Coordinates of C-alpha atoms in Angstrom, one line a residue:
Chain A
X1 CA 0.0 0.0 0.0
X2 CA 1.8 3.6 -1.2
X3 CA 1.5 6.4 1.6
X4 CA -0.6 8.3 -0.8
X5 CA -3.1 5.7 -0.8
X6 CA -2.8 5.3 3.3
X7 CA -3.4 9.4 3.3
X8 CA -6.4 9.3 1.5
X9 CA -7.9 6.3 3.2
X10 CA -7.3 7.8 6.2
X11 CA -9.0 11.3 5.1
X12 CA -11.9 9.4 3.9
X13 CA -12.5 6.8 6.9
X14 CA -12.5 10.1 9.1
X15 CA -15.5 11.8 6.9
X16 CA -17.0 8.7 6.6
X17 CA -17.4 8.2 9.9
X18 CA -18.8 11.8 10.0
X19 CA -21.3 10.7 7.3
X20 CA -22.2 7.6 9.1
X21 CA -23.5 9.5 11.8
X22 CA -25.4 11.7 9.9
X23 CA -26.7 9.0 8.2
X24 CA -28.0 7.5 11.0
X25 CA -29.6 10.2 12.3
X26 CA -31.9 10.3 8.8
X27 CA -32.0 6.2 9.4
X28 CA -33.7 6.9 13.1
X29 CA -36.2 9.2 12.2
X30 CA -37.1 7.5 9.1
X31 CA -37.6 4.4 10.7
X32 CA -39.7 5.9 13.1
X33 CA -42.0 8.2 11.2
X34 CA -41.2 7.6 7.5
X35 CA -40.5 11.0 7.1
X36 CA -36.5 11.9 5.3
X37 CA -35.4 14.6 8.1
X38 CA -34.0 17.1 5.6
X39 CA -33.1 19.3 9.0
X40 CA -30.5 16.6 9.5
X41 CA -27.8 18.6 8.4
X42 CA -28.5 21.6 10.7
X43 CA -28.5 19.8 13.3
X44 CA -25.0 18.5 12.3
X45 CA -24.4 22.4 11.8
X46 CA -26.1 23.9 14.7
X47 CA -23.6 21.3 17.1
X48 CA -20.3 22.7 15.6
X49 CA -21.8 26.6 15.5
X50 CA -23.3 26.1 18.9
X51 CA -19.5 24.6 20.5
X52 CA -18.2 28.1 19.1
X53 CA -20.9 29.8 20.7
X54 CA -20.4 28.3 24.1
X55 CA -16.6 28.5 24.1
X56 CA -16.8 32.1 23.3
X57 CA -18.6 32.7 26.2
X58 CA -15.3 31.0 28.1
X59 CA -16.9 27.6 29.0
X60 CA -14.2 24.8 29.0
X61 CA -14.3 22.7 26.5
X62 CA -16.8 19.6 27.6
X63 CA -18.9 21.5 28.8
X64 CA -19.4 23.8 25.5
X65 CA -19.6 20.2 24.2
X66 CA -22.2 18.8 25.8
X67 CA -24.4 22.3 26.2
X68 CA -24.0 22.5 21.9
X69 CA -25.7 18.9 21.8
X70 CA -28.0 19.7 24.7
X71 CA -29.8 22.8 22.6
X72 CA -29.8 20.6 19.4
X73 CA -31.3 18.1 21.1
X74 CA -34.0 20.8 22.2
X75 CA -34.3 21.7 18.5
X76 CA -35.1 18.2 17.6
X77 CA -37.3 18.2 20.4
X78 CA -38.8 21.2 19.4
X79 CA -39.1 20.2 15.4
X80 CA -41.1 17.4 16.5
X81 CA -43.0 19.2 18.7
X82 CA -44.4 22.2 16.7
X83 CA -44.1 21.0 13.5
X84 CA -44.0 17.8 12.7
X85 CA -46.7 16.7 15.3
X86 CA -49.3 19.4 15.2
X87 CA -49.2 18.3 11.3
X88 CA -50.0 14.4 12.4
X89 CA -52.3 12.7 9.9
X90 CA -50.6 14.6 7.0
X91 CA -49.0 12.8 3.8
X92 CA -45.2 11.9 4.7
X93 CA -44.1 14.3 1.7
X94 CA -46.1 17.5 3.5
X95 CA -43.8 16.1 6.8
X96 CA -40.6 16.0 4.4
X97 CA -41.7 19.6 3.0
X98 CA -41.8 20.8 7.0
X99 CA -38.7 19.7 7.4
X100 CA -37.0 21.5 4.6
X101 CA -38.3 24.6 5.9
X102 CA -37.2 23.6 9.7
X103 CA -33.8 23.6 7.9
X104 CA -34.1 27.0 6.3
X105 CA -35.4 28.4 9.9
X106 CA -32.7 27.0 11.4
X107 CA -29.8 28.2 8.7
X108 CA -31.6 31.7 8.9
X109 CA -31.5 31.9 12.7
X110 CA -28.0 30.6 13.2
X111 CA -26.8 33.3 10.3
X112 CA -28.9 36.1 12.5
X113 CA -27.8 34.9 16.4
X114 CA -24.4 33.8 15.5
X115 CA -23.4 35.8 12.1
X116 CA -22.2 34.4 9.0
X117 CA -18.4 34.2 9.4
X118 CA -16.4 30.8 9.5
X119 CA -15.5 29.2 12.9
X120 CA -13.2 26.3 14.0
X121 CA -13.2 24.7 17.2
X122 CA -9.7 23.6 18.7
X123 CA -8.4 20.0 18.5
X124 CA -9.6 18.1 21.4
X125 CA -6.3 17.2 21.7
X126 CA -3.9 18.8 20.1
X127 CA -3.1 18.9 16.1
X128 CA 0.6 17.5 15.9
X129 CA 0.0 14.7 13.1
X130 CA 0.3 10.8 14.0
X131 CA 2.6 9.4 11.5
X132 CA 1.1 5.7 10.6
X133 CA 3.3 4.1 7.2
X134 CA 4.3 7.1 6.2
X135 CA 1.2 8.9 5.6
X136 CA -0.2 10.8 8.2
X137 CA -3.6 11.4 10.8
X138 CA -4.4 14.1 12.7
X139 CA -5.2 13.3 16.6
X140 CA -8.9 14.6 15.5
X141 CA -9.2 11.9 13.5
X142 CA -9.3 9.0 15.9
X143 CA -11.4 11.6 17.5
X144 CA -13.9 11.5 15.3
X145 CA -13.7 7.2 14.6
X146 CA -13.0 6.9 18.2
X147 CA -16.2 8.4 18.9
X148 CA -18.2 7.4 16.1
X149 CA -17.7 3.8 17.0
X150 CA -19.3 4.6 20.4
X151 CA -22.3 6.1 19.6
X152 CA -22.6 3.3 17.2
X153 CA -22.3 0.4 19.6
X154 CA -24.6 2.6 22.1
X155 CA -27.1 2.8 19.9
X156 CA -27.0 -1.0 18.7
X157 CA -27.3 -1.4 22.2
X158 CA -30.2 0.7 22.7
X159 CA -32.1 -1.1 20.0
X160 CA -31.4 -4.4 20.5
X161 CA -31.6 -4.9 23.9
X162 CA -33.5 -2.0 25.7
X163 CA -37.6 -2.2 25.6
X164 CA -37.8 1.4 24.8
X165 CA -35.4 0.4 21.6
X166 CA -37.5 -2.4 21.0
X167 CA -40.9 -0.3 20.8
X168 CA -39.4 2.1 18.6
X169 CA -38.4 -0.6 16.2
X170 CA -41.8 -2.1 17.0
X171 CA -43.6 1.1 16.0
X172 CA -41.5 1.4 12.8
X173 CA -42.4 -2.0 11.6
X174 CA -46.7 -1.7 12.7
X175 CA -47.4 1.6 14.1
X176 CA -51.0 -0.1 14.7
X177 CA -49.7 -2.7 16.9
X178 CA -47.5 -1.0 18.6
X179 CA -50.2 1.4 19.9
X180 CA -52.2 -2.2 20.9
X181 CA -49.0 -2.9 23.1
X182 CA -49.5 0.7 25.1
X183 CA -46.5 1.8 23.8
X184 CA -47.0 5.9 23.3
X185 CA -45.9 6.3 19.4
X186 CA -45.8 9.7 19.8
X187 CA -43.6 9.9 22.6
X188 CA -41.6 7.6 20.4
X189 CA -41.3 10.2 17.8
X190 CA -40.7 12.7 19.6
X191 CA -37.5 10.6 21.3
X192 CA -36.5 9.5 17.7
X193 CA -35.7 13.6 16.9
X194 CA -34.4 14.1 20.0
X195 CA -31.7 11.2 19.5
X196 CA -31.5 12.0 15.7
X197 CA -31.1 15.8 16.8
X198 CA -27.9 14.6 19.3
X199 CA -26.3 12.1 17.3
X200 CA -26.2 14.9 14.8
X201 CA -24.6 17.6 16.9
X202 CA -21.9 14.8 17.6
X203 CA -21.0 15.0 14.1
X204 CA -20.8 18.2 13.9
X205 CA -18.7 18.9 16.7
X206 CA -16.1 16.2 15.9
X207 CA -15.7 17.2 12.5
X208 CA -15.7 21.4 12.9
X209 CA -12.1 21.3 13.9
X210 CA -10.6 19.4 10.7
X211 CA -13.4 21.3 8.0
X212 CA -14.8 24.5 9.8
X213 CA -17.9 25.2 10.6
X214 CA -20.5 28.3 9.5
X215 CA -24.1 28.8 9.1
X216 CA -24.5 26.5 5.8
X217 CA -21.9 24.3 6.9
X218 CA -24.7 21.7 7.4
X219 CA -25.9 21.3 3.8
X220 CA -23.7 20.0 2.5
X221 CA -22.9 17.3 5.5
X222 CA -26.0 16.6 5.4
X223 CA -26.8 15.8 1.7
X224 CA -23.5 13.5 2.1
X225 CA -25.3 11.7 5.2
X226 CA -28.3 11.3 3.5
X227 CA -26.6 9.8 0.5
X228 CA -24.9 7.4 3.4
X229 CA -28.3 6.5 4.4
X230 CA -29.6 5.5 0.8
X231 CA -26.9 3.7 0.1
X232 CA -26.8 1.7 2.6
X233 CA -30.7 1.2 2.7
X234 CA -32.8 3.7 4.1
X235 CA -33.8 2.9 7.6
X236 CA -31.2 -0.2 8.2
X237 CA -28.4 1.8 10.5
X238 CA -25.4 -0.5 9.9
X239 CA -26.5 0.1 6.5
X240 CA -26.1 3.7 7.4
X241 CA -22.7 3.4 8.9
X242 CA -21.4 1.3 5.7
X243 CA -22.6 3.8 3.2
X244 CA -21.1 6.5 5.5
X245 CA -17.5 4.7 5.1
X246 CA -18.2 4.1 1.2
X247 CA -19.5 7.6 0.3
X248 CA -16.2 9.0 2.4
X249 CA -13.5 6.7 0.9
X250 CA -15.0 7.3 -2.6
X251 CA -14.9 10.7 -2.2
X252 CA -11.2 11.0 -1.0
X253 CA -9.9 8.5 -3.7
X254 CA -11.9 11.0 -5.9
X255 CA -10.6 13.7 -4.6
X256 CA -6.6 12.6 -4.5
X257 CA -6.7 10.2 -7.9
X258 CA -9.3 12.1 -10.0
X259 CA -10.1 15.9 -9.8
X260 CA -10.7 17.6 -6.5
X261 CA -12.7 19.8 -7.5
X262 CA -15.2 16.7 -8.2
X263 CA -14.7 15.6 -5.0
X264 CA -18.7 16.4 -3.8
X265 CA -19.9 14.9 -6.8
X266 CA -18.5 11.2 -6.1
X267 CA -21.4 10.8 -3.3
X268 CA -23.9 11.5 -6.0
X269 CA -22.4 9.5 -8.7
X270 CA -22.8 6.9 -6.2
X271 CA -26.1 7.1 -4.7
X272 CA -27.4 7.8 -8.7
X273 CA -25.6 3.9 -9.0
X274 CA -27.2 2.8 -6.3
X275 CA -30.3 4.0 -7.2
X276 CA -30.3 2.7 -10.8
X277 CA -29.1 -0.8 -9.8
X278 CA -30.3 -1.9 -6.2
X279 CA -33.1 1.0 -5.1
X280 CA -33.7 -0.5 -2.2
X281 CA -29.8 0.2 -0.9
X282 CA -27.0 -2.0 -1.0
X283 CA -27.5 -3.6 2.4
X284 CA -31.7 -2.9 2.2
X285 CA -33.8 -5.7 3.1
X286 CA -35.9 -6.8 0.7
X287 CA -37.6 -8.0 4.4
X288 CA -39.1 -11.9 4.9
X289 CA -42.7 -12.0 5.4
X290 CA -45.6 -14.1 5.3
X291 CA -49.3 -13.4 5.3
Chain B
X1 CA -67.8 -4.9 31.6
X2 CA -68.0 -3.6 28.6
X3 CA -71.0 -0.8 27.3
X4 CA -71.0 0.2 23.5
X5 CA -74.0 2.6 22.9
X6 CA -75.2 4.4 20.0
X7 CA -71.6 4.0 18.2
X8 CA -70.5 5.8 15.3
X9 CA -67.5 5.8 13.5
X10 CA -66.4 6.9 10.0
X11 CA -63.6 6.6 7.4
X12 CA -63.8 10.6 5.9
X13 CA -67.1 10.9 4.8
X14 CA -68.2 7.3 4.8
X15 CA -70.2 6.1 7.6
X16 CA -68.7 2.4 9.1
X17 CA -71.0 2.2 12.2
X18 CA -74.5 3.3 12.0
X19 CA -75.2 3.2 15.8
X20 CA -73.8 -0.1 17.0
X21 CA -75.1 -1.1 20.9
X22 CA -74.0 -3.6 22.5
X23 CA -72.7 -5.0 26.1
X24 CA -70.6 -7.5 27.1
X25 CA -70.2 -9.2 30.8
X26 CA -67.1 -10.1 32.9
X27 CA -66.6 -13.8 32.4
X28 CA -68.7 -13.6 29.0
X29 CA -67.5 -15.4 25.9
X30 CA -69.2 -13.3 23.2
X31 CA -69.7 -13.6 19.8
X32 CA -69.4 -10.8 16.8
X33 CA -70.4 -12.3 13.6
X34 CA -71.6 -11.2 9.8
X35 CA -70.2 -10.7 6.4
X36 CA -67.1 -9.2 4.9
X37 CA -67.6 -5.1 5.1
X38 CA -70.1 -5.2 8.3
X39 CA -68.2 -3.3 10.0
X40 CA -66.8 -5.9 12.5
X41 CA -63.1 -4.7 12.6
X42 CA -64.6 -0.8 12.6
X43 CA -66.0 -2.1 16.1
X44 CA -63.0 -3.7 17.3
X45 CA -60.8 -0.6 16.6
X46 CA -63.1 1.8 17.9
X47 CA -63.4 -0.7 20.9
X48 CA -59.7 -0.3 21.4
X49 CA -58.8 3.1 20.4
X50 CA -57.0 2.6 16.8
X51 CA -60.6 4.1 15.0
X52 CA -61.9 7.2 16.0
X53 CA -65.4 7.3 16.7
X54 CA -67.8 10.3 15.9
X55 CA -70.9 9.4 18.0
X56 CA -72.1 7.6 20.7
X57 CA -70.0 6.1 23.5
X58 CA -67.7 3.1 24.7
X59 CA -67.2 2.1 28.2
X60 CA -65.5 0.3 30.4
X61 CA -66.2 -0.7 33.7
X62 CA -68.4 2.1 34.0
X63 CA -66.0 4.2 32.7
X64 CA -66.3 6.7 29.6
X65 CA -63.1 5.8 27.6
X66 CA -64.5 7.2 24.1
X67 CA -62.0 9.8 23.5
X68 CA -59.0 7.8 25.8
X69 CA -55.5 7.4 23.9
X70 CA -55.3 4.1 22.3
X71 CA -52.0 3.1 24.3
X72 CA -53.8 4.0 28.0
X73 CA -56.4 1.7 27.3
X74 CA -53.7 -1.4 28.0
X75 CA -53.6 0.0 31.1
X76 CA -57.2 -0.9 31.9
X77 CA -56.2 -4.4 31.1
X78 CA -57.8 -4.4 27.5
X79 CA -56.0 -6.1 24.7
X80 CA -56.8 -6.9 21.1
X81 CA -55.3 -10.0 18.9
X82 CA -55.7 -7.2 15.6
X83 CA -57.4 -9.2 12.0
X84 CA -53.8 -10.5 10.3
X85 CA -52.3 -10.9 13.7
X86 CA -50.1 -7.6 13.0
X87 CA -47.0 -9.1 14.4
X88 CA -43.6 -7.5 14.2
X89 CA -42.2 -9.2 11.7
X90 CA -38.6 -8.0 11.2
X91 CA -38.6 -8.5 15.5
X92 CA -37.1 -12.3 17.0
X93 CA -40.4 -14.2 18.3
X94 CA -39.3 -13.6 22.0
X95 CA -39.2 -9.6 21.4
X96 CA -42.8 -10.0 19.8
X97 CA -43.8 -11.5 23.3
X98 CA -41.5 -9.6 25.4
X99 CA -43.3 -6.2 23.8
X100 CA -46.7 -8.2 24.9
X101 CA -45.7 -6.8 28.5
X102 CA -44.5 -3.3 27.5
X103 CA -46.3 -1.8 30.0
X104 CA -45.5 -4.2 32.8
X105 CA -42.2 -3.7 34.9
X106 CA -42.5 -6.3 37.5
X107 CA -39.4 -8.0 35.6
X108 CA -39.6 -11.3 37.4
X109 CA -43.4 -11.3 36.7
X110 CA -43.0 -10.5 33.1
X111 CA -40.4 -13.5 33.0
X112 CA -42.8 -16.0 34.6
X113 CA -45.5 -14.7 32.2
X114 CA -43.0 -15.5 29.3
X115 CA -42.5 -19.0 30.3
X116 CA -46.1 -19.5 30.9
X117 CA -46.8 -18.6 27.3
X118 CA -44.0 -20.8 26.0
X119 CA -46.0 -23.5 27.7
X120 CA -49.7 -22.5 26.0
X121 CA -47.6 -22.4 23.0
X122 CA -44.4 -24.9 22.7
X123 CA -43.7 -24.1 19.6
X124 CA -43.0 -20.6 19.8
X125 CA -40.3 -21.4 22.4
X126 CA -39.1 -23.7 19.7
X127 CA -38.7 -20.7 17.2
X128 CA -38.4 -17.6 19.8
X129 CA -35.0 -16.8 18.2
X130 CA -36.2 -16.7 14.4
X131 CA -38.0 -13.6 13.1
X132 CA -41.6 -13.5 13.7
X133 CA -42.2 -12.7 9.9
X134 CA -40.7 -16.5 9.3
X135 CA -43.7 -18.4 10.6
X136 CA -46.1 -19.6 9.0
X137 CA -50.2 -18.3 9.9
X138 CA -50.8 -20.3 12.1
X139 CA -47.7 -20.1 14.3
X140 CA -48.2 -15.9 13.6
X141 CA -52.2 -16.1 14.7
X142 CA -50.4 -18.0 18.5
X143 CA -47.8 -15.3 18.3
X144 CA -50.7 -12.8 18.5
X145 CA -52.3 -14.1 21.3
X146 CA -49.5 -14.5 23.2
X147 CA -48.1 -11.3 23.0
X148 CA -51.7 -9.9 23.8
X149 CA -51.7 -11.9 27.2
X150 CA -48.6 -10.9 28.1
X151 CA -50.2 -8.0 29.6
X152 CA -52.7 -9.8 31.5
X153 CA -55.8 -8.8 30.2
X154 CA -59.0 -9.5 31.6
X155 CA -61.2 -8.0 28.8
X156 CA -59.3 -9.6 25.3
X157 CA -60.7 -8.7 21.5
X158 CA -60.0 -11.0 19.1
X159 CA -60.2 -10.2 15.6
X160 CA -60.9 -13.1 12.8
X161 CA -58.3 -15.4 14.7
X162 CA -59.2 -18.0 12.4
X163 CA -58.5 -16.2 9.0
X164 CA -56.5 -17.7 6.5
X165 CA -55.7 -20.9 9.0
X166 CA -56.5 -25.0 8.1
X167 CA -59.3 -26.3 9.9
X168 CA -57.1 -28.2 12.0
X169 CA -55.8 -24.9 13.6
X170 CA -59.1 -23.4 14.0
X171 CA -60.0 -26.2 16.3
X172 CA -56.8 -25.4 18.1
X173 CA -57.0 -21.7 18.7
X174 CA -60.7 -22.0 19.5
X175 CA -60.0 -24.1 22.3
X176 CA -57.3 -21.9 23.3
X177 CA -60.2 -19.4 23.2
X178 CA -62.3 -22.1 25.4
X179 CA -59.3 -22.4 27.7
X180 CA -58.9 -19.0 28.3
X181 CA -62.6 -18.1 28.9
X182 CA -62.1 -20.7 31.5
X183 CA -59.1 -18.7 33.2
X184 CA -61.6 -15.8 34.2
X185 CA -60.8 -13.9 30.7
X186 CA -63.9 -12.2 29.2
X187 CA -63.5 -12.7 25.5
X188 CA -65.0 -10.5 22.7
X189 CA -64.6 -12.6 19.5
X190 CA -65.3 -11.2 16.0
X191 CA -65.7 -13.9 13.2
X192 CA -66.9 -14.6 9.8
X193 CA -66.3 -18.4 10.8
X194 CA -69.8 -18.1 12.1
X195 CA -70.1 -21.6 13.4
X196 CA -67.3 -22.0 15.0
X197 CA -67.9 -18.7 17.2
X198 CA -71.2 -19.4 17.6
X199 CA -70.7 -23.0 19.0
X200 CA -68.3 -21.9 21.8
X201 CA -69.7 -18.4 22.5
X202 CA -72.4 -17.3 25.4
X203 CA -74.2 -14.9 23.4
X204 CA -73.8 -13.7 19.8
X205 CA -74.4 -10.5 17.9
X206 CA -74.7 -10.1 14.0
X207 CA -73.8 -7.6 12.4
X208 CA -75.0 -6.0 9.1
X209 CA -73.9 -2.9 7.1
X210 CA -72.7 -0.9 10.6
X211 CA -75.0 -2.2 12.6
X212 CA -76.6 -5.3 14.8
X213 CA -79.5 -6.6 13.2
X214 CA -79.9 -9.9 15.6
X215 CA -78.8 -10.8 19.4
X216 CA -79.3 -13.8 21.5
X217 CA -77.4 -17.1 22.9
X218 CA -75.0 -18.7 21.2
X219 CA -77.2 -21.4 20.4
X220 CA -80.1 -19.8 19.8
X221 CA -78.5 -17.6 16.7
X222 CA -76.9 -21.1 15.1
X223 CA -80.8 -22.2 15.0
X224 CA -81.7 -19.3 13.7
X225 CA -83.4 -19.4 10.6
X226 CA -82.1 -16.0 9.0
X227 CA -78.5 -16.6 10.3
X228 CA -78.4 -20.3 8.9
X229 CA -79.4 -18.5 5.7
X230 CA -77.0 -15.8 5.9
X231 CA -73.8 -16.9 7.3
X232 CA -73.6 -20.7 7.9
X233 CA -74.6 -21.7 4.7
X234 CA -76.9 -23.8 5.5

């Protein structure tokens, strides 16, 4: 394996991991409401904006951290609240339509509060590269993975093996039956933005200090994340995290063996493949059922 | 136990129930019967919450639970098996049951409850790992029940429980049904199989375009001269 090859793989495991979250985030709320949460990406953007918000106002670090995930989670909260559920009974493209324009509020109000300029967040620790077979990572990197892999095995967790995972699954798969059960399918939607809203902000924050962060920073992490999700099957989040991984190594091979410039266009090469040739994802269930 | 009066209930503009009345008593095994598009699922899911309705009343134990949240009327120990069972199919057997209890959280209780279900049915236990989408309509229709009396219900609506199955498991879910009835559980069975549900039931209702057009015992309805004409095919 050349160094230049290591480099890139390295650059593109680290936003794939990015997009993987993202990804899942659209996975959770689609899965619980059918509805493609096209605010996704500001919440990605609102957790990286709202860290520079809180540091500047000379919290420490964690705690900037966890306040930036705490108000995105009360945006998610707050998306479900007063828009998506007050709109209950509506056709899951008017939900999807809400959602864009959640994003726009969101972008607009961020741009007002916060202004439009660029921010980075420090390294969480430190920015003196890791060499690794002569190519290089930055600490932020394993950051990001480090982290990513977390979440991931906290929410497999969470799904498989706690009954409030189980009766969001449950009311993904028979919203009818899960009500039959007792199980409050609105309190489970209003959890699934909440988590999507968090897992989000994660990404965000562990990615603003290798890419930046501004007010529109999120639309384009979230298009990426959404392309994650399709590709590795809409609703299905290991799916999620694999498409995450493919969508960010494609893109960095793009970007260091084709033309940079290109570079956002690989994700959409690939989900236009995906789309053509397996629709329902490349790890999608084509699901086992009897009647 | 149970107090239907005057019931309405409509999908947009078109009128399901025209008006349904009806009662059924703790301990009661009672029978819902009549043709396809009667209404008799409309009941059932007004009954337990899924259907709005726009008139009339449903209650409980005295109590008015018309307008009450679908998910809070578990809590009042009322279950429904829904018509094609409606199981989770992408979820292992044993989370299907498991989710039976969801608003239990007496964990030894809900175990013991588990175990007791894999008795009733031995071949879930046999499968409890495999998805429930996997098995086959009969072993779903078992599923259904079981994860309904995982929360201990003492009123429990059954919806068509013999659809689709062979005759063979029809006589094996109805005497589940007999069984049960037995245990104390009042039983509110809806079923096209008219003679089947008639034979084990107390009393019977049929039901005709939204409404009941005919009451009386179990036996008295399979004599009946309409209802032998109508439904049994006779």
């Amino acid at each position: 394996m050349s160094a230049e090859f290591l480099q890139f793989l390295f650059s593109g495991v680290t936003l794939g991991a990015t997009y993987a979250l993202v990804g899942l985030g659209f996975s959770i709320i689609y899965n619980a409401s059918h509805v493609i949460n096209f605010a996704q990406g500001e919440f990605v953007m609102m957790g990286g904006m709202g860290t520079v918000f809180f540091l500047g106002l000379g919290l420490p670090m964690p705690v900037a951290i966890l306040a930036a995930i705490a108000l995105t989670t009360l945006f998610g909260f707050g998306l479900e609240r007063f828009a998506i559920a007050p709109a209950r009974g509506a056709s899951v493209v008017t939900l999807i339509i809400i959602t864009i324009g959640a994003s726009i509020v969101m972008r607009g109000l961020v741009q007002v509060v916060w202004g439009k300029e660029f921010h980075a967040i420090p390294s969480f620790s430190g920015d003196e590269p890791i060499m690794i077979g002569g190519a290089t990572i930055l600490p932020q990197s394993l950051w990001v993975l480090g982290v990513t892999v977390l979440l991931v095995l906290a929410l497999r967790y969470f799904f498989e093996k706690t009954i409030m995972g189980k009766a969001i699954i449950a009311t993904s798969l028979n919203r009818d039956a899960a009500l039959l059960m007792g199980i409050n399918v609105r309190l489970v939607l209003f959890i699934s933005f909440g988590l999507s809203a968090a897992l989000g902000a994660a990404a965000g924050i562990l990615v603003a200090p290798i890419t930046l962060t501004n007010f529109e920073a999120g639309i384009m992490l979230g298009l990426k994340g959404f392309c994650a999700a399709i590709l590795g099957g809409l609703g299905n989040g290991m799916g999620a995290v694999a498409g995450g991984m493919i969508v960010g190594i494609a893109e960095a091979m793009g970007a260091g063996y084709w033309i940079s410039e290109y570079k956002d266009a690989v994700a959409f090469i690939l989900i236009l493949l995906v789309l053509f040739f397996k629709p329902s994802g490349l790890f999608g269930k084509t699901g086992t059922e009897r009647v | 136990m149970l107090k239907i009066e005057n019931l309405t209930s409509h999908y947009g503009r078109i009128q399901a129930l025209h008006g349904v009345s009806l009662e059924v008593n703790e301990g009661e095994l009672v029978a819902l019967v009549g043709g396809n598009g009667a209404g008799k699922t409309t009941l059932l899911r007004t009954i337990s919450g899924l259907q709005g309705a726009s008139g009339g009343s449903v209650s409980f134990e005295g109590t008015d639970i018309t307008e009450m949240a679908a998910e809070r009327r578990v809590n009042l120990d009322i279950a429904q098996v829904p018509e094609g069972r409606q199981v989770f199919t992408a979820l292992s057997v044993e989370d299907n049951i498991r989710l039976g209890a969801y608003t239990k959280s007496d964990k030894a209780e809900i175990a013991a409850d588990m175990e007791k279900m894999y008795g009733r049915f031995p071949i879930l236990k046999e499968k409890r790992n495999q998805a429930a989408g996997t098995l086959s309509g009969g072993q779903q229709q078992m599923l259904a029940m079981a994860r309904a009396l995982m929360s201990r219900p003492r009123l429990l609506l059954l919806d068509e429980p013999s659809m689709g199955l062979s005759p063979v498991l029809v006589m094996e879910i109805f005497s589940i049904v007999e069984e049960l009835k037995e245990q104390g559980v009042t039983i509110f069975l809806v079923e096209q199989n008219a003679t089947a549900a008639l034979s084990i039931a107390d009393r019977g209702y049929v039901m005709e375009t939204g409404t009941i057009s005919l009451t009386g015992t179990g036996e008295k309805l399979l004599n009946d001269e309409t209802v032998k004409a109508a439904y049994l095919g006779i």
